[in-house]
Short mmCIF file of C-alpha atoms in Angstrom, two decimals:
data_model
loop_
_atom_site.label_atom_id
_atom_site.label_comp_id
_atom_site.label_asym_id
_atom_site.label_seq_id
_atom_site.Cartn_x
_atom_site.Cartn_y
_atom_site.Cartn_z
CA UNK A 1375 29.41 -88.59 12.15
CA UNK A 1376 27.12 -87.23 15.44
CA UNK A 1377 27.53 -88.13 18.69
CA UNK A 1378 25.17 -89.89 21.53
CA UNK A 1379 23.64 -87.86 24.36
CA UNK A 1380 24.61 -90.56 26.98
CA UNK A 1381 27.72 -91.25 28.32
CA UNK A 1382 28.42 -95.07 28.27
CA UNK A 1383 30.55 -98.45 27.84
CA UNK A 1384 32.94 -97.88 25.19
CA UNK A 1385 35.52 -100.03 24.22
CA UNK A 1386 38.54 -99.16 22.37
CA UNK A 1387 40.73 -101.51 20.05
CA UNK A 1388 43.08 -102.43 22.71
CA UNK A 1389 40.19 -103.62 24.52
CA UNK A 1390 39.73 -101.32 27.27
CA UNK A 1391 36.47 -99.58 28.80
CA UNK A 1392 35.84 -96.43 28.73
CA UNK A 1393 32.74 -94.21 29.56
CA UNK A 1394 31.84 -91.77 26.99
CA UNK A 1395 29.50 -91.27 24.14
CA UNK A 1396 28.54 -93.40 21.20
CA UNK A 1397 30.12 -92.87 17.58
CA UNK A 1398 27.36 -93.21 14.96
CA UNK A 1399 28.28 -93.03 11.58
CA UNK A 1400 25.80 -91.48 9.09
CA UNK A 1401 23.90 -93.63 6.32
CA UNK A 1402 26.80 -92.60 4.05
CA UNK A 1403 29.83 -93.19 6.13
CA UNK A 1404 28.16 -97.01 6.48
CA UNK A 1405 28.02 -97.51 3.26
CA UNK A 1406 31.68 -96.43 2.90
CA UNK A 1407 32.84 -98.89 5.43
CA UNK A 1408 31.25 -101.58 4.20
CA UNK A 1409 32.96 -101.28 0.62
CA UNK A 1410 35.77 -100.61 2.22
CA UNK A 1411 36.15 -104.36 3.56
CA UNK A 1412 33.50 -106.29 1.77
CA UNK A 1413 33.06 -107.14 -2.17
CA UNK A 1414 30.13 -105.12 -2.86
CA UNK A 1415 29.39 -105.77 -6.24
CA UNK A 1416 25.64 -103.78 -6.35
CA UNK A 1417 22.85 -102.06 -4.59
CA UNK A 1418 19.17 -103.42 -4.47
CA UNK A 1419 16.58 -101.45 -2.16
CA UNK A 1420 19.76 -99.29 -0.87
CA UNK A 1421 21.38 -102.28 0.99
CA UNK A 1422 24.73 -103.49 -0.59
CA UNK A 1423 25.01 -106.72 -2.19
CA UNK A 1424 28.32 -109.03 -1.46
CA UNK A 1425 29.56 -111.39 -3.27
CA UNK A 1426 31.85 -114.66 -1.32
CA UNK A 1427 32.82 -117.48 -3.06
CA UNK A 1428 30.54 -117.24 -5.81
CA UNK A 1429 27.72 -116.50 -3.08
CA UNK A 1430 25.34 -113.19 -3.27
CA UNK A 1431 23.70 -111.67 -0.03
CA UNK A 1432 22.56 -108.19 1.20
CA UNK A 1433 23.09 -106.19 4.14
CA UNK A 1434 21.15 -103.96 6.35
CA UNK A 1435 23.24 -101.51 7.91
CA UNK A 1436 22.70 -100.17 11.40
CA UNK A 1437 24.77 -98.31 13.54
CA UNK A 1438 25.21 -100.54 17.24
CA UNK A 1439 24.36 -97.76 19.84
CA UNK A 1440 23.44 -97.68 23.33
CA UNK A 1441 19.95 -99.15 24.10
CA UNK A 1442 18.77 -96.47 26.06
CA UNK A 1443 17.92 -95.21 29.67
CA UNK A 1444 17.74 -96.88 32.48
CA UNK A 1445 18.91 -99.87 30.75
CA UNK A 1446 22.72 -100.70 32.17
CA UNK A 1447 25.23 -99.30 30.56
CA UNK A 1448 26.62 -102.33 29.03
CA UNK A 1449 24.01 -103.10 26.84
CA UNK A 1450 23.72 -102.47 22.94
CA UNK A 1451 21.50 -102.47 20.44
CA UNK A 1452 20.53 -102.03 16.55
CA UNK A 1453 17.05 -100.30 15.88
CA UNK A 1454 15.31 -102.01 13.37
CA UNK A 1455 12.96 -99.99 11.13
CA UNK A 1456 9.89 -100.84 9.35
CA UNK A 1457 11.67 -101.32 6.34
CA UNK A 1458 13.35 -104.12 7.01
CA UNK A 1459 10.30 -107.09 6.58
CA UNK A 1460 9.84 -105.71 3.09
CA UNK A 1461 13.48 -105.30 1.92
CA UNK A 1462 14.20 -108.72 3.38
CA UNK A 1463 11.17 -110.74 1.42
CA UNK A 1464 11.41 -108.59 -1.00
CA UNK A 1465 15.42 -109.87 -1.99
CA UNK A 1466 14.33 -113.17 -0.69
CA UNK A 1467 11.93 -113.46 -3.77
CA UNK A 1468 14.81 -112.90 -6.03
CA UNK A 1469 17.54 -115.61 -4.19
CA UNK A 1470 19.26 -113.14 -2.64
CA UNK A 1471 19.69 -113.33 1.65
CA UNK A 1472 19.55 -110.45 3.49
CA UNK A 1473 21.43 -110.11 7.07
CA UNK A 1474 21.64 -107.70 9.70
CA UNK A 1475 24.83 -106.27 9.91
CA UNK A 1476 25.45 -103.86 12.74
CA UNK A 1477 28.30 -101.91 12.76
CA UNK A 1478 30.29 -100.56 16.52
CA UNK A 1479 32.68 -98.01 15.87
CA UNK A 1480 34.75 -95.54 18.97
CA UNK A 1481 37.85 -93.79 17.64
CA UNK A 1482 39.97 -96.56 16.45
CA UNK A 1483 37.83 -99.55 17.21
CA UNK A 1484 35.28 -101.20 14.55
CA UNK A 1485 33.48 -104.44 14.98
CA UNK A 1486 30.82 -105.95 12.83
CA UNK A 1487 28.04 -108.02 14.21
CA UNK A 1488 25.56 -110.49 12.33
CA UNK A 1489 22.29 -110.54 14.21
CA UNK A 1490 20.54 -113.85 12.73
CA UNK A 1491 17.99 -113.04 10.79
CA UNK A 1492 15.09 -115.26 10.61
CA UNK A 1493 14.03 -114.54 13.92
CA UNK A 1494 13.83 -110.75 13.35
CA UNK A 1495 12.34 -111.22 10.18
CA UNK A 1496 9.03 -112.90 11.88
CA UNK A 1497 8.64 -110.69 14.12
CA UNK A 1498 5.08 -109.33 14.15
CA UNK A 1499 6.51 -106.10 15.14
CA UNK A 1500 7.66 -103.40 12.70
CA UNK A 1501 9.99 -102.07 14.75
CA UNK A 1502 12.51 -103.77 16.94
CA UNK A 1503 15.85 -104.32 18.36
CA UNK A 1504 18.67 -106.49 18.51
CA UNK A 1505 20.77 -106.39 21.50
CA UNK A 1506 24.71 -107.05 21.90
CA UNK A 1507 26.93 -106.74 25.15
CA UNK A 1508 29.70 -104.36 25.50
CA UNK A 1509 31.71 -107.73 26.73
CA UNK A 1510 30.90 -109.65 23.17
CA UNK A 1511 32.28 -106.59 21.72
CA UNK A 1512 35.36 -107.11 23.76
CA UNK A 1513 36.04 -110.37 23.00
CA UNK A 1514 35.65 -109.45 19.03
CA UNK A 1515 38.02 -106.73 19.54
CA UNK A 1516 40.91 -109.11 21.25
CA UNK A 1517 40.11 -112.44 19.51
CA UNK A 1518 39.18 -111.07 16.07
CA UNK A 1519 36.01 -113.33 16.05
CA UNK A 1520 33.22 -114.34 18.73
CA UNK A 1521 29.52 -116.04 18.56
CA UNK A 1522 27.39 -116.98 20.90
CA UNK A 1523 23.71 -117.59 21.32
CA UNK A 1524 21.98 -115.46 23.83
CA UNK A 1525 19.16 -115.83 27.03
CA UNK A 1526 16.88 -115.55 23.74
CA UNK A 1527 18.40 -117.98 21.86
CA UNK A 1528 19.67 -115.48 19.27
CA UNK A 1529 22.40 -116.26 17.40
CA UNK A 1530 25.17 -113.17 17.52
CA UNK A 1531 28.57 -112.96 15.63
CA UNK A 1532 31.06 -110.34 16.42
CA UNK A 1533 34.17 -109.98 14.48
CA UNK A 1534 37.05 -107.20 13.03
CA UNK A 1535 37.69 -106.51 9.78
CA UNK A 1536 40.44 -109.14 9.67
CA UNK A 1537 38.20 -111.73 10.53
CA UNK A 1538 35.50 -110.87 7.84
CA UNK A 1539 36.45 -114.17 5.94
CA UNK A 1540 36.24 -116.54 8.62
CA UNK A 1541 32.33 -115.37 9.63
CA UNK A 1542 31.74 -115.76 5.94
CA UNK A 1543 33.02 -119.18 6.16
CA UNK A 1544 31.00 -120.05 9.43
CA UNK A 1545 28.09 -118.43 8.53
CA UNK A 1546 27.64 -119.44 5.10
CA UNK A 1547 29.42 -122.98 4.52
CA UNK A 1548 28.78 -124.83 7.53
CA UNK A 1549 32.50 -123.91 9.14
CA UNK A 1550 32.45 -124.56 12.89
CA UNK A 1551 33.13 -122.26 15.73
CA UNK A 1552 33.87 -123.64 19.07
CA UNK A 1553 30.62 -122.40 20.17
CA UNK A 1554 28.67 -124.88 18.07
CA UNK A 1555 30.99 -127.89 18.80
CA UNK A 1556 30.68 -127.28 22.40
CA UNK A 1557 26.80 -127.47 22.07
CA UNK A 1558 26.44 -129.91 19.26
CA UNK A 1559 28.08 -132.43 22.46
CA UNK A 1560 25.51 -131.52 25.00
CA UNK A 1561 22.67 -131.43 22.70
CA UNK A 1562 23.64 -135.00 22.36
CA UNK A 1563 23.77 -135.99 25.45
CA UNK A 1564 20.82 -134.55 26.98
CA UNK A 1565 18.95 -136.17 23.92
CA UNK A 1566 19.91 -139.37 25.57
CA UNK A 1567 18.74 -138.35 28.76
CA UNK A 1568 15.10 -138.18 30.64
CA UNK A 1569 13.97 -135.37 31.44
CA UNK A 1570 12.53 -136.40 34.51
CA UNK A 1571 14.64 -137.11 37.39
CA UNK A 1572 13.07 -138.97 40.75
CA UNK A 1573 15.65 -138.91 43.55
CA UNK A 1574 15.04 -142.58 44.67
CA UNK A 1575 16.13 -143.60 41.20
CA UNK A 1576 18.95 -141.34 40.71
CA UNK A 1577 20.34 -142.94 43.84
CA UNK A 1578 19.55 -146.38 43.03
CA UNK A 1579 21.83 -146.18 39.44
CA UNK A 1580 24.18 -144.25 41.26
CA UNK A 1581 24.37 -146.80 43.87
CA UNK A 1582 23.93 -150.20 41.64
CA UNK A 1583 27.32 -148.11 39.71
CA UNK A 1584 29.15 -147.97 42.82
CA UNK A 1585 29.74 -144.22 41.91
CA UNK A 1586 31.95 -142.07 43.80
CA UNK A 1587 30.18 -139.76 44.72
CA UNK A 1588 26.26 -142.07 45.29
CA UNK A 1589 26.46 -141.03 49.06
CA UNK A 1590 25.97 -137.30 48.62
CA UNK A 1591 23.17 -135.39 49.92
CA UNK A 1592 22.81 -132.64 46.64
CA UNK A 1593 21.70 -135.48 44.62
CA UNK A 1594 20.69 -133.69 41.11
CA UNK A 1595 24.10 -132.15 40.32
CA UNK A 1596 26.58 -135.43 41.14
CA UNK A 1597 23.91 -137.56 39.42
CA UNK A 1598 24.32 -135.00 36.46
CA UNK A 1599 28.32 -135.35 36.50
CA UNK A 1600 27.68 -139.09 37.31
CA UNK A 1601 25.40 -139.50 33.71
CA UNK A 1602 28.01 -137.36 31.73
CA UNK A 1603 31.32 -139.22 32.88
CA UNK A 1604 29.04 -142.45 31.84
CA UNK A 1605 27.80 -140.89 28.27
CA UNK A 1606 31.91 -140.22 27.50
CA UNK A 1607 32.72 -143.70 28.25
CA UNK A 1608 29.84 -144.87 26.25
CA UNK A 1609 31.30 -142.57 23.40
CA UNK A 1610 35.39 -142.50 23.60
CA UNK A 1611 35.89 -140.55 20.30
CA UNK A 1612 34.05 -137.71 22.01
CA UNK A 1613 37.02 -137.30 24.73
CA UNK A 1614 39.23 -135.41 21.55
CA UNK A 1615 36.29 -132.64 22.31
CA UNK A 1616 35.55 -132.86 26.33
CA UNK A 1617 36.72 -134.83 29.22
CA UNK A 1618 35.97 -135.25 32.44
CA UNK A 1619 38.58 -134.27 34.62
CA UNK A 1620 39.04 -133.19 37.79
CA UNK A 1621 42.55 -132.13 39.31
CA UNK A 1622 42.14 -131.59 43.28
CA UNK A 1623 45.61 -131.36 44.06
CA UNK A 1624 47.53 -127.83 45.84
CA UNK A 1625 47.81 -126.43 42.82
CA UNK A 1626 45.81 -128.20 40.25
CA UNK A 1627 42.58 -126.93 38.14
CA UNK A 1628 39.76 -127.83 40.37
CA UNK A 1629 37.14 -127.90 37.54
CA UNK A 1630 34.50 -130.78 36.17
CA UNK A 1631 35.81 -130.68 32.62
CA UNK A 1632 38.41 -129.88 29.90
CA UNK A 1633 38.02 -129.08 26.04
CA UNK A 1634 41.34 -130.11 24.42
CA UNK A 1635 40.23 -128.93 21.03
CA UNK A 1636 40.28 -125.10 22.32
CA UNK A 1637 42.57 -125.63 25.51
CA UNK A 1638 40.03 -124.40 27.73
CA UNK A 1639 38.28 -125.84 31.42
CA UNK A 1640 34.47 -126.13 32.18
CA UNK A 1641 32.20 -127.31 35.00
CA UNK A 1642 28.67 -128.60 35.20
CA UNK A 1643 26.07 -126.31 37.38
CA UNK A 1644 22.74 -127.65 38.55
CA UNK A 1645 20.54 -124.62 38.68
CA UNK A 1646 17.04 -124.43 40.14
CA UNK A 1647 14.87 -122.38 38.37
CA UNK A 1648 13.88 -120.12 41.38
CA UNK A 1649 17.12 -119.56 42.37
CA UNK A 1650 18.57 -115.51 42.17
CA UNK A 1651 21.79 -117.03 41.19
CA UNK A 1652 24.43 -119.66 40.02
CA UNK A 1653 27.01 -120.25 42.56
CA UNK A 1654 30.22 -120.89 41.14
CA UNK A 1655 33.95 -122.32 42.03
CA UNK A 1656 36.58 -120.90 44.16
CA UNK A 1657 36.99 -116.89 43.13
CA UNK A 1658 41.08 -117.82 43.05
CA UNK A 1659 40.50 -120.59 40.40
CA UNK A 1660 38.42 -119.04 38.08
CA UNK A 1661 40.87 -115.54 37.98
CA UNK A 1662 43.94 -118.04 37.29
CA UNK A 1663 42.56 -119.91 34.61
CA UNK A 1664 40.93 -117.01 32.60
CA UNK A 1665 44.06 -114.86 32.45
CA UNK A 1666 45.14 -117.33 29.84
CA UNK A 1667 41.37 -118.84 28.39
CA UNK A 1668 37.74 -119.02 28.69
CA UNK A 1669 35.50 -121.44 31.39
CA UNK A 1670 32.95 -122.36 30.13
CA UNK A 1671 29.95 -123.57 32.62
CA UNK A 1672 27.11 -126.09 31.51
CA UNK A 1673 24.22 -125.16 33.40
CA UNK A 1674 21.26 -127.29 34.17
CA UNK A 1675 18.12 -125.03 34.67
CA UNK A 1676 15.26 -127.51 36.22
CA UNK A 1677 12.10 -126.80 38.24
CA UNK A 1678 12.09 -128.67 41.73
CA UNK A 1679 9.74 -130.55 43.86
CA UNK A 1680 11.09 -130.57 47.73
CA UNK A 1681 10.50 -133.70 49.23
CA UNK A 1682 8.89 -132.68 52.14
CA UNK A 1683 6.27 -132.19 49.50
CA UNK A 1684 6.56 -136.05 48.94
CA UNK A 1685 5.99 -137.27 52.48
CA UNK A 1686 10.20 -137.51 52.74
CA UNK A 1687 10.45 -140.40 50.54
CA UNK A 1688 13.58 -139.75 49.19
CA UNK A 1689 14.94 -138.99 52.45
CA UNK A 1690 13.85 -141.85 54.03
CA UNK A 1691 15.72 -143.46 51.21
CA UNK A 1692 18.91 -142.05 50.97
CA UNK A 1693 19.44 -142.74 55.21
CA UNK A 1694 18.36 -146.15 54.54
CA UNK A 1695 21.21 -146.57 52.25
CA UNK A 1696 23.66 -144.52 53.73
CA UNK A 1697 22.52 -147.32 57.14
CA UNK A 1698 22.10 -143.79 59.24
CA UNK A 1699 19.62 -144.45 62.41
CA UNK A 1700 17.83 -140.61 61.73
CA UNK A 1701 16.09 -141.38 58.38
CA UNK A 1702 14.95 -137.50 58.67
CA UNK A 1703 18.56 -136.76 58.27
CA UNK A 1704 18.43 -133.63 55.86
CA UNK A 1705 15.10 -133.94 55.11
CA UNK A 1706 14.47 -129.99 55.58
CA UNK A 1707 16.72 -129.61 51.99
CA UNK A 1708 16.64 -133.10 50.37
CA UNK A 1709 14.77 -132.26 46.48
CA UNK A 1710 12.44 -135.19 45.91
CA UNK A 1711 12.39 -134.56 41.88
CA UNK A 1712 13.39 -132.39 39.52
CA UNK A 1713 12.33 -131.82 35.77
CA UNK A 1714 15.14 -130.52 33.15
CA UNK A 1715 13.70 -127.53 31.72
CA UNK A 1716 16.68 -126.39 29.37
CA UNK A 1717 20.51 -125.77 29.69
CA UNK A 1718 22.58 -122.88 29.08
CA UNK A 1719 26.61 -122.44 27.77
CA UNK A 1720 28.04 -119.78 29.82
CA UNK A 1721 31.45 -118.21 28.93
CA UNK A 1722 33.41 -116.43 31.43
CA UNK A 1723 36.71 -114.71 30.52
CA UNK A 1724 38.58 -111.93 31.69
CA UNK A 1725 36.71 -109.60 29.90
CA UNK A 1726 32.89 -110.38 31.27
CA UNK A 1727 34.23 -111.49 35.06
CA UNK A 1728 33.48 -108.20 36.01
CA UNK A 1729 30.13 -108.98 36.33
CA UNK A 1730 30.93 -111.93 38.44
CA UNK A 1731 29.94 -111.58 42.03
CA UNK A 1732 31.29 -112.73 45.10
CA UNK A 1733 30.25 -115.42 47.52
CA UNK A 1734 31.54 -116.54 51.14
CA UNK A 1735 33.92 -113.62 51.02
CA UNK A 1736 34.64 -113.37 54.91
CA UNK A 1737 32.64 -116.80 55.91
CA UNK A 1738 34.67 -118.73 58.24
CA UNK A 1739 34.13 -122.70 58.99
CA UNK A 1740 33.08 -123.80 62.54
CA UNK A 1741 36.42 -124.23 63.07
CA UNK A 1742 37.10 -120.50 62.87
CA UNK A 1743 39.20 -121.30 59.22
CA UNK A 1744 37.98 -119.12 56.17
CA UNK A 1745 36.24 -120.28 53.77
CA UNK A 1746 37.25 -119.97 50.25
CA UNK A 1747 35.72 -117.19 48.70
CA UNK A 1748 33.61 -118.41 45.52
CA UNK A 1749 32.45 -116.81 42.53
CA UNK A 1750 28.50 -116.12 41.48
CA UNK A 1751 26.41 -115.42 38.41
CA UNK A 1752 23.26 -113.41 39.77
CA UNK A 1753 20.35 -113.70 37.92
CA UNK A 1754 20.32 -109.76 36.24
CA UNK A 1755 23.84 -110.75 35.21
CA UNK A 1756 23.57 -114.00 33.71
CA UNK A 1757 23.11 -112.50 30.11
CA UNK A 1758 26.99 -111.36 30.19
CA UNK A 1759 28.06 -114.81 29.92
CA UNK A 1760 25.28 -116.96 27.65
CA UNK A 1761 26.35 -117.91 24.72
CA UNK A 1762 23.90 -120.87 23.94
CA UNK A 1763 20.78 -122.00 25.64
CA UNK A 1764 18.34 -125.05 24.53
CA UNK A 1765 15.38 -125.65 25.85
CA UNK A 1766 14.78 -129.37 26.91
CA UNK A 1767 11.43 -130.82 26.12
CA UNK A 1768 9.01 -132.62 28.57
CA UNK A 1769 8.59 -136.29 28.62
#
């Protein structure tokens, strides 16, 4: 084993950070672990071949190791060599699948991480990376298994040696994780949805619904809760997976949404595509709730036309309707249309909220009362908490 020359994120098996330098085990010692907790039943090309349930695949071994100055210290990578494209069409020609499997080891910690293949494999490059968080190694570490799909829409599955079986399962025979229920719902119901949204016709459904919330001026994100509550109506047996529910009492969970099948609260986020960052619920809520789960956030990323770009027509509109005699009431902020350009799954637990930032910390209303101090995602920090993204196409 050799060491790093940089001193960075390290996490141990009781989950904590610490700084200090990367582990890297040599091409041997690999090899060792691998047979060590997986059925290797031959070599081909120098990877090892498993066998699972009557099922034969290969792995490429890499050591996950710092990606390198001045990237933050957080983030991880494999190196890919120029072997790779030929040892992976290479076994492809005879049946067999080949998949990246990285391999994190500091002292007493080890994780394993499946980097999805196919994307790596058509890369024109020779040489590449594939990138994991310190945080996803985290959440392997204390949950024993975690997936996600990344800003790139990368697929990434962390997991210990006592979970080996259950990424076999998920990965191999079509097993679910919660990450792909979550997003098999939304995928579903933006398929129903246009992508296309004109704020005089948002209002106008909203309105001709009588919906509770038709009178507000941030049109886009009520009319998106407005068009979910609707779609789980429309589709009851969904509500076993995700409700919409919202608990605005002293003590209660002030959140859009709850997954009963994992015990865990969400929100929906309407996020302009300009913006620097998300901005997110009250900083006491979130810290309360992920102490004993995740939150997971289901952001809308859209591109915006301001309708002072339109001539105020939507502003015009929405005064008319709310009878106000100023019909340039908020025009200087009222969005005239916006086009759905993809949505993201963010995760936030207690082991990624400390790259959560703070906002209205020390703002006081006009009534000299503080403000609750909320929680943001900035924009250099988002990455920490994707764990799906799907682009939406245009109408």
């Amino acid at each position: 084993m050799r060491h790093g020359n940089i001193k960075v994120d390290q996490i141990d098996s009781e989950g904590n950070l610490f700084i200090d330098y990367d582990q890297i085990f040599t091409p041997k010692e690999l090899k060792f672990v691998v047979e060590s907790y997986f059925n290797v039943v031959a070599y081909i090309n120098d990877s090892p071949v498993v066998e699972y349930k009557g099922l034969k695949f290969a792995l490429y071994l890499k050591n996950i190791t710092y990606l390198g100055y001045p990237h933050p210290k957080f983030k991880k990578r494999v190196q890919l060599g120029s072997n790779f494209k030929p040892r992976y069409y290479n076994l492809k020609k005879q049946g067999i699948e080949l998949i990246i499997l990285g391999i994190y080891h500091y002292n007493d910690s080890l994780v394993f991480v499946d980097f999805d293949t196919k994307e790596y494999a058509g890369n024109k490059s020779n040489n590449s990376s594939a990138h994991v968080f310190g945080s996803d190694l985290q959440q392997a570490i204390m949950n024993g298994y975690y997936s996600k799909i990344d800003a790139n829409e990368n697929k990434i599955s962390a997991f210990t040696s006592e979970y080996i079986h259950e990424f076999l399962d998920v990965k191999f025979f079509n097993i679910d994780d919660k990450t792909s229920s979550v997003a098999q719902i939304f995928d579903l119901f933006f398929h129903t949805m246009h992508k296309t949204w004109k704020g005089i016709d948002c209002y106008n459904e909203m309105f001709f619904s009588d919906y509770c919330k038709k009178r507000e001026s941030e049109w886009p994100g009520f009319y998106f809760e407005y068009r979910l509550e609707e779609f789980l109506d429309k589709h009851p047996d969904l509500k076993t997976f995700v409700q919409y529910k919202q608990d605005k009492s002293k003590d209660g969970i002030d959140l859009d949404l709850y997954f009963p099948f994992i015990n865990s609260y969400g929100d929906l986020k309407c996020h302009s595509t300009n913006s620097t960052a998300i901005l997110g619920n009250k900083y006491s809520t979130i810290h309360k709730v992920i102490q004993k789960s995740s939150i997971f956030y289901i952001v809308l990323e859209h591109d915006t036309v301001k309708d002072s770009a339109m001539n105020f027509i939507t502003t015009h509109h929405w005064n008319q309707l709310l009878n106000k005699e100023n019909l340039m009431s908020y025009s200087k902020r009222m969005k005239g249309i916006v086009y759905l350009k993809s949505y993201l799954i963010l995760e936030i637990n207690k082991y990624n909220a400390r790259y959560l930032s703070e906002f209205q910390k020390g703002f006081k209303n006009s009534n000299g009362i503080a403000r609750d101090e909320k929680i943001s995602i900035k924009k250099k920090d988002i990455n920490n908490f994707v764990i799906y993204k799907k682009r939406l196409e245009s109408e």
